[in-house]
Amino acid sequence: MENTNMITGNENNIVNFKDEGIIKGVITNVRKYDTFAVVQIYTRNGKNANFPSAFFFGENACLADELNKNDNVEIHGRLEPYAKRNRLGTGISFRQSFVADAVKKIDTNILSLTSHTYENAIMLSGIVDRILLNNDKVVLFSLIIGNDHQRVRIACYGRNIELVKDLKNGDTISVIASLQTSFNTYNDRTTKRETLVAQKILIQNAPANEGIENTETGEKVGIEDADFGNGSDKELA
């Protein structure tokens, strides 16, 4: 049986860097500061609920001024990786955040007429920089997503492991991923972890222009139109 998580790519194997995403759902929390704002959104993929955060920085901070809890919103943005020192200043940890570029409120009356109430999709194209984990439970790798060599980390589970188990540094791929969340409580303090999990994977050296096959209609579509299908929803341990 064909694994429809694979997206076949172009024959030229040319890297067209891409970093864009959309989060659509219901706001559960808004935090506003002097120079930025953070909005947490409830979204779903099938039975799986997630609570990704969107950051509004700089001039875009004002976009969050009219946002409130329970608003239905559609946020367009990109992933932005960065390094952060721990509190003791003894080490650096890796972080990646969804940074908002545009947002709009959605009329709940319109939502009742469409099945696209929730969305959690990040589209990325770039060069594999490093394989961080590779076993029968998870493959974790970093992907360069721009000419400035910014890197994001992507986890693969389930059937997608078979597609990426032979990835190596320098491979060019495209991925549709989702931001999946988990919450941990320690000493009465709850922290949230966001993991970027691959749902669809494009292998650049596959046959040209075949696209993803829709298993219901048999139609082939490109990465921009691809449905998440039955991708794995798991958190990185």
mmCIF file of C-alpha atoms in Angstrom:
data_model
loop_
_atom_site.group_PDB
_atom_site.id
_atom_site.type_symbol
_atom_site.label_atom_id
_atom_site.label_comp_id
_atom_site.label_asym_id
_atom_site.label_seq_id
_atom_site.Cartn_x
_atom_site.Cartn_y
_atom_site.Cartn_z
ATOM 1 C CA MET A 1 0.000 0.000 0.000
ATOM 2 C CA GLU A 2 1.331 3.412 -0.958
ATOM 3 C CA ASN A 3 2.324 5.699 1.902
ATOM 4 C CA THR A 4 0.467 8.911 1.072
ATOM 5 C CA ASN A 5 2.556 10.868 3.575
ATOM 6 C CA MET A 6 5.228 11.135 0.866
ATOM 7 C CA ILE A 7 5.170 14.142 -1.430
ATOM 8 C CA THR A 8 7.169 13.723 -4.581
ATOM 9 C CA GLY A 9 9.300 16.659 -5.591
ATOM 10 C CA ASN A 10 10.884 18.351 -8.585
ATOM 11 C CA GLU A 11 13.527 16.839 -10.830
ATOM 12 C CA ASN A 12 15.913 19.799 -10.555
ATOM 13 C CA ASN A 13 16.521 19.302 -6.831
ATOM 14 C CA ILE A 14 16.819 23.094 -6.443
ATOM 15 C CA VAL A 15 16.297 24.422 -2.922
ATOM 16 C CA ASN A 16 13.450 26.906 -2.704
ATOM 17 C CA PHE A 17 13.487 27.887 0.963
ATOM 18 C CA LYS A 18 10.028 28.147 2.498
ATOM 19 C CA ASP A 19 8.783 29.031 5.963
ATOM 20 C CA GLU A 20 5.110 29.891 6.270
ATOM 21 C CA GLY A 21 2.213 28.653 8.326
ATOM 22 C CA ILE A 22 -1.343 29.116 9.495
ATOM 23 C CA ILE A 23 -2.955 28.510 12.876
ATOM 24 C CA LYS A 24 -6.734 28.660 13.053
ATOM 25 C CA GLY A 25 -8.810 28.143 16.164
ATOM 26 C CA VAL A 26 -10.107 29.684 19.382
ATOM 27 C CA ILE A 27 -8.014 31.957 21.611
ATOM 28 C CA THR A 28 -7.598 30.580 25.138
ATOM 29 C CA ASN A 29 -5.164 33.171 26.518
ATOM 30 C CA VAL A 30 -3.756 36.595 25.588
ATOM 31 C CA ARG A 31 -0.696 38.098 27.275
ATOM 32 C CA LYS A 32 0.311 41.631 26.337
ATOM 33 C CA TYR A 33 3.639 43.255 27.209
ATOM 34 C CA ASP A 34 5.311 46.561 26.364
ATOM 35 C CA THR A 35 6.884 45.441 23.085
ATOM 36 C CA PHE A 36 5.192 42.151 22.213
ATOM 37 C CA ALA A 37 2.167 39.940 22.823
ATOM 38 C CA VAL A 38 1.612 36.173 23.076
ATOM 39 C CA VAL A 39 -1.642 34.504 22.046
ATOM 40 C CA GLN A 40 -2.463 30.865 22.798
ATOM 41 C CA ILE A 41 -4.876 29.132 20.402
ATOM 42 C CA TYR A 42 -6.947 25.994 20.834
ATOM 43 C CA THR A 43 -6.872 23.988 17.610
ATOM 44 C CA ARG A 44 -7.577 20.415 16.574
ATOM 45 C CA ASN A 45 -6.447 17.767 14.112
ATOM 46 C CA GLY A 46 -9.068 15.047 14.250
ATOM 47 C CA LYS A 47 -9.369 13.952 17.884
ATOM 48 C CA ASN A 48 -6.073 15.583 18.872
ATOM 49 C CA ALA A 49 -6.219 18.995 20.552
ATOM 50 C CA ASN A 50 -3.209 21.335 20.708
ATOM 51 C CA PHE A 51 -2.545 24.778 22.157
ATOM 52 C CA PRO A 52 0.191 26.450 20.093
ATOM 53 C CA SER A 53 1.299 30.019 20.836
ATOM 54 C CA ALA A 54 1.659 32.867 18.355
ATOM 55 C CA PHE A 55 4.090 35.712 19.117
ATOM 56 C CA PHE A 56 3.424 39.271 17.947
ATOM 57 C CA PHE A 57 6.672 41.263 17.886
ATOM 58 C CA GLY A 58 7.624 44.848 16.992
ATOM 59 C CA GLU A 59 5.151 46.671 14.789
ATOM 60 C CA ASN A 60 2.970 43.570 14.688
ATOM 61 C CA ALA A 61 2.401 43.714 18.469
ATOM 62 C CA CYS A 62 -0.483 46.119 17.860
ATOM 63 C CA LEU A 63 -2.269 43.383 15.871
ATOM 64 C CA ALA A 64 -3.035 41.669 19.170
ATOM 65 C CA ASP A 65 -4.618 44.746 20.775
ATOM 66 C CA GLU A 66 -8.131 43.776 19.681
ATOM 67 C CA LEU A 67 -7.769 40.057 20.382
ATOM 68 C CA ASN A 68 -9.503 38.513 23.364
ATOM 69 C CA LYS A 69 -10.139 35.130 24.926
ATOM 70 C CA ASN A 70 -12.712 33.028 23.022
ATOM 71 C CA ASP A 71 -12.188 34.905 19.742
ATOM 72 C CA ASN A 72 -12.111 32.686 16.655
ATOM 73 C CA VAL A 73 -9.007 33.677 14.708
ATOM 74 C CA GLU A 74 -6.866 32.808 11.721
ATOM 75 C CA ILE A 75 -3.184 33.698 12.171
ATOM 76 C CA HIS A 76 -0.613 33.628 9.375
ATOM 77 C CA GLY A 77 3.072 33.611 10.233
ATOM 78 C CA ARG A 78 6.369 31.744 10.210
ATOM 79 C CA LEU A 79 8.687 29.768 12.478
ATOM 80 C CA GLU A 80 11.546 31.715 14.003
ATOM 81 C CA PRO A 81 14.283 29.753 15.799
ATOM 82 C CA TYR A 82 16.520 31.234 18.479
ATOM 83 C CA ALA A 83 18.946 30.253 21.229
ATOM 84 C CA LYS A 84 18.245 30.990 24.892
ATOM 85 C CA ARG A 85 20.577 30.880 27.888
ATOM 86 C CA ASN A 86 19.355 29.141 31.022
ATOM 87 C CA ARG A 87 18.794 31.081 34.235
ATOM 88 C CA LEU A 88 22.244 30.271 35.569
ATOM 89 C CA GLY A 89 23.918 31.332 32.344
ATOM 90 C CA THR A 90 25.706 27.990 32.130
ATOM 91 C CA GLY A 91 24.144 26.664 28.955
ATOM 92 C CA ILE A 92 22.124 27.472 25.858
ATOM 93 C CA SER A 93 18.895 25.784 24.846
ATOM 94 C CA PHE A 94 17.232 25.765 21.447
ATOM 95 C CA ARG A 95 13.786 27.325 20.915
ATOM 96 C CA GLN A 96 11.518 27.925 17.944
ATOM 97 C CA SER A 97 8.401 30.073 17.990
ATOM 98 C CA PHE A 98 5.514 30.777 15.632
ATOM 99 C CA VAL A 99 5.762 34.495 14.838
ATOM 100 C CA ALA A 100 2.578 36.176 13.577
ATOM 101 C CA ASP A 101 2.585 38.362 10.477
ATOM 102 C CA ALA A 102 -1.184 38.780 10.051
ATOM 103 C CA VAL A 103 -4.365 37.922 11.941
ATOM 104 C CA LYS A 104 -8.084 38.155 11.361
ATOM 105 C CA LYS A 105 -11.101 37.406 13.491
ATOM 106 C CA ILE A 106 -13.597 34.958 12.048
ATOM 107 C CA ASP A 107 -17.350 35.373 12.299
ATOM 108 C CA THR A 108 -18.759 32.383 14.190
ATOM 109 C CA ASN A 109 -21.796 32.387 11.889
ATOM 110 C CA ILE A 110 -19.460 31.817 8.940
ATOM 111 C CA LEU A 111 -17.641 29.087 10.853
ATOM 112 C CA SER A 112 -20.866 27.136 11.172
ATOM 113 C CA LEU A 113 -20.988 26.875 7.380
ATOM 114 C CA THR A 114 -17.489 25.449 6.908
ATOM 115 C CA SER A 115 -15.579 22.396 8.097
ATOM 116 C CA HIS A 116 -12.312 24.335 8.304
ATOM 117 C CA THR A 117 -12.799 25.564 11.862
ATOM 118 C CA TYR A 118 -9.306 24.505 12.932
ATOM 119 C CA GLU A 119 -5.969 24.481 11.171
ATOM 120 C CA ASN A 120 -2.407 23.939 12.345
ATOM 121 C CA ALA A 121 -0.024 23.735 9.402
ATOM 122 C CA ILE A 122 3.565 24.901 8.907
ATOM 123 C CA MET A 123 5.066 24.510 5.424
ATOM 124 C CA LEU A 124 8.866 24.324 5.332
ATOM 125 C CA SER A 125 11.429 23.692 2.605
ATOM 126 C CA GLY A 126 15.176 23.570 3.100
ATOM 127 C CA ILE A 127 18.361 21.577 3.577
ATOM 128 C CA VAL A 128 18.861 18.875 6.197
ATOM 129 C CA ASP A 129 21.574 20.147 8.528
ATOM 130 C CA ARG A 130 21.890 17.407 11.136
ATOM 131 C CA ILE A 131 20.262 14.143 12.222
ATOM 132 C CA LEU A 132 19.743 14.456 15.981
ATOM 133 C CA LEU A 133 17.876 11.213 16.721
ATOM 134 C CA ASN A 134 17.219 8.189 14.530
ATOM 135 C CA ASN A 135 15.562 5.099 16.004
ATOM 136 C CA ASP A 136 12.387 3.027 15.601
ATOM 137 C CA LYS A 137 10.335 5.491 17.693
ATOM 138 C CA VAL A 138 11.370 8.911 16.400
ATOM 139 C CA VAL A 139 13.572 10.626 13.863
ATOM 140 C CA LEU A 140 14.564 14.165 14.833
ATOM 141 C CA PHE A 141 16.484 16.402 12.460
ATOM 142 C CA SER A 142 17.333 20.066 11.979
ATOM 143 C CA LEU A 143 16.443 21.825 8.738
ATOM 144 C CA ILE A 144 18.013 25.004 7.327
ATOM 145 C CA ILE A 145 15.075 27.111 6.116
ATOM 146 C CA GLY A 146 16.748 30.245 4.760
ATOM 147 C CA ASN A 147 19.851 31.819 3.293
ATOM 148 C CA ASP A 148 20.697 33.147 6.768
ATOM 149 C CA HIS A 149 21.063 29.488 7.879
ATOM 150 C CA GLN A 150 18.232 29.622 10.409
ATOM 151 C CA ARG A 151 17.413 26.107 11.578
ATOM 152 C CA VAL A 152 14.267 24.440 12.878
ATOM 153 C CA ARG A 153 13.908 21.012 14.445
ATOM 154 C CA ILE A 154 11.349 18.540 13.127
ATOM 155 C CA ALA A 155 10.233 15.249 14.683
ATOM 156 C CA CYS A 156 8.885 12.314 12.650
ATOM 157 C CA TYR A 157 6.783 9.486 14.090
ATOM 158 C CA GLY A 158 4.827 6.492 12.852
ATOM 159 C CA ARG A 159 4.861 5.796 9.131
ATOM 160 C CA ASN A 160 6.948 8.900 8.475
ATOM 161 C CA ILE A 161 9.953 7.252 10.161
ATOM 162 C CA GLU A 162 10.252 4.910 7.189
ATOM 163 C CA LEU A 163 10.430 7.891 4.827
ATOM 164 C CA VAL A 164 13.192 9.741 6.664
ATOM 165 C CA LYS A 165 15.263 6.975 8.274
ATOM 166 C CA ASP A 166 17.902 7.327 5.551
ATOM 167 C CA LEU A 167 18.062 11.134 5.582
ATOM 168 C CA LYS A 168 21.555 12.597 5.564
ATOM 169 C CA ASN A 169 23.140 16.015 5.873
ATOM 170 C CA GLY A 170 22.670 18.066 2.715
ATOM 171 C CA ASP A 171 19.418 16.427 1.578
ATOM 172 C CA THR A 172 16.772 18.883 0.359
ATOM 173 C CA ILE A 173 13.212 18.243 1.526
ATOM 174 C CA SER A 174 9.873 19.945 2.128
ATOM 175 C CA VAL A 175 7.614 19.252 5.078
ATOM 176 C CA ILE A 176 4.100 20.059 6.199
ATOM 177 C CA ALA A 177 4.207 19.979 9.995
ATOM 178 C CA SER A 178 2.040 20.891 12.961
ATOM 179 C CA LEU A 179 2.886 22.448 16.318
ATOM 180 C CA GLN A 180 1.945 19.889 18.965
ATOM 181 C CA THR A 181 1.869 20.745 22.637
ATOM 182 C CA SER A 182 2.340 18.992 25.957
ATOM 183 C CA PHE A 183 2.123 20.325 29.516
ATOM 184 C CA ASN A 184 4.301 19.340 32.467
ATOM 185 C CA THR A 185 3.859 20.338 36.118
ATOM 186 C CA TYR A 186 6.793 20.353 38.523
ATOM 187 C CA ASN A 187 6.887 22.032 41.964
ATOM 188 C CA ASP A 188 3.487 23.654 41.289
ATOM 189 C CA ARG A 189 4.781 25.224 38.091
ATOM 190 C CA THR A 190 3.310 24.210 34.732
ATOM 191 C CA THR A 191 5.354 24.562 31.573
ATOM 192 C CA LYS A 192 4.296 24.034 27.980
ATOM 193 C CA ARG A 193 6.394 22.300 25.350
ATOM 194 C CA GLU A 194 5.798 22.762 21.635
ATOM 195 C CA THR A 195 7.122 20.158 19.220
ATOM 196 C CA LEU A 196 7.142 20.535 15.442
ATOM 197 C CA VAL A 197 5.869 17.186 14.117
ATOM 198 C CA ALA A 198 5.986 16.244 10.431
ATOM 199 C CA GLN A 199 2.713 15.245 8.790
ATOM 200 C CA LYS A 200 3.695 15.172 5.093
ATOM 201 C CA ILE A 201 7.223 14.919 3.690
ATOM 202 C CA LEU A 202 8.553 15.812 0.267
ATOM 203 C CA ILE A 203 11.565 13.902 -1.011
ATOM 204 C CA GLN A 204 13.253 16.117 -3.598
ATOM 205 C CA ASN A 205 14.846 13.306 -5.623
ATOM 206 C CA ALA A 206 11.520 11.506 -6.197
ATOM 207 C CA PRO A 207 9.783 11.499 -9.617
ATOM 208 C CA ALA A 208 8.836 14.978 -10.775
ATOM 209 C CA ASN A 209 5.476 16.671 -10.296
ATOM 210 C CA GLU A 210 3.498 13.650 -9.094
ATOM 211 C CA GLY A 211 2.197 15.365 -5.983
ATOM 212 C CA ILE A 212 0.278 13.749 -3.118
ATOM 213 C CA GLU A 213 -2.427 11.274 -3.929
ATOM 214 C CA ASN A 214 -5.787 11.896 -2.277
ATOM 215 C CA THR A 215 -6.845 8.380 -1.263
ATOM 216 C CA GLU A 216 -10.537 9.240 -1.603
ATOM 217 C CA THR A 217 -10.550 10.906 -5.037
ATOM 218 C CA GLY A 218 -7.297 9.668 -6.592
ATOM 219 C CA GLU A 219 -6.425 13.284 -7.410
ATOM 220 C CA LYS A 220 -2.814 14.447 -7.019
ATOM 221 C CA VAL A 221 -2.224 17.793 -5.331
ATOM 222 C CA GLY A 222 0.796 19.949 -4.517
ATOM 223 C CA ILE A 223 2.203 20.732 -1.093
ATOM 224 C CA GLU A 224 0.137 23.929 -0.703
ATOM 225 C CA ASP A 225 -3.132 21.978 -1.136
ATOM 226 C CA ALA A 226 -2.181 18.836 0.748
ATOM 227 C CA ASP A 227 -4.414 17.501 3.503
ATOM 228 C CA PHE A 228 -2.830 16.222 6.718
ATOM 229 C CA GLY A 229 -4.456 12.827 6.246
ATOM 230 C CA ASN A 230 -3.487 10.361 8.974
ATOM 231 C CA GLY A 231 -0.187 11.862 10.098
ATOM 232 C CA SER A 232 1.033 11.002 13.568
ATOM 233 C CA ASP A 233 0.097 13.245 16.487
ATOM 234 C CA LYS A 234 2.649 12.560 19.203
ATOM 235 C CA GLU A 235 4.817 14.567 21.520
ATOM 236 C CA LEU A 236 8.599 14.410 21.710
ATOM 237 C CA ALA A 237 9.644 12.658 24.907
#
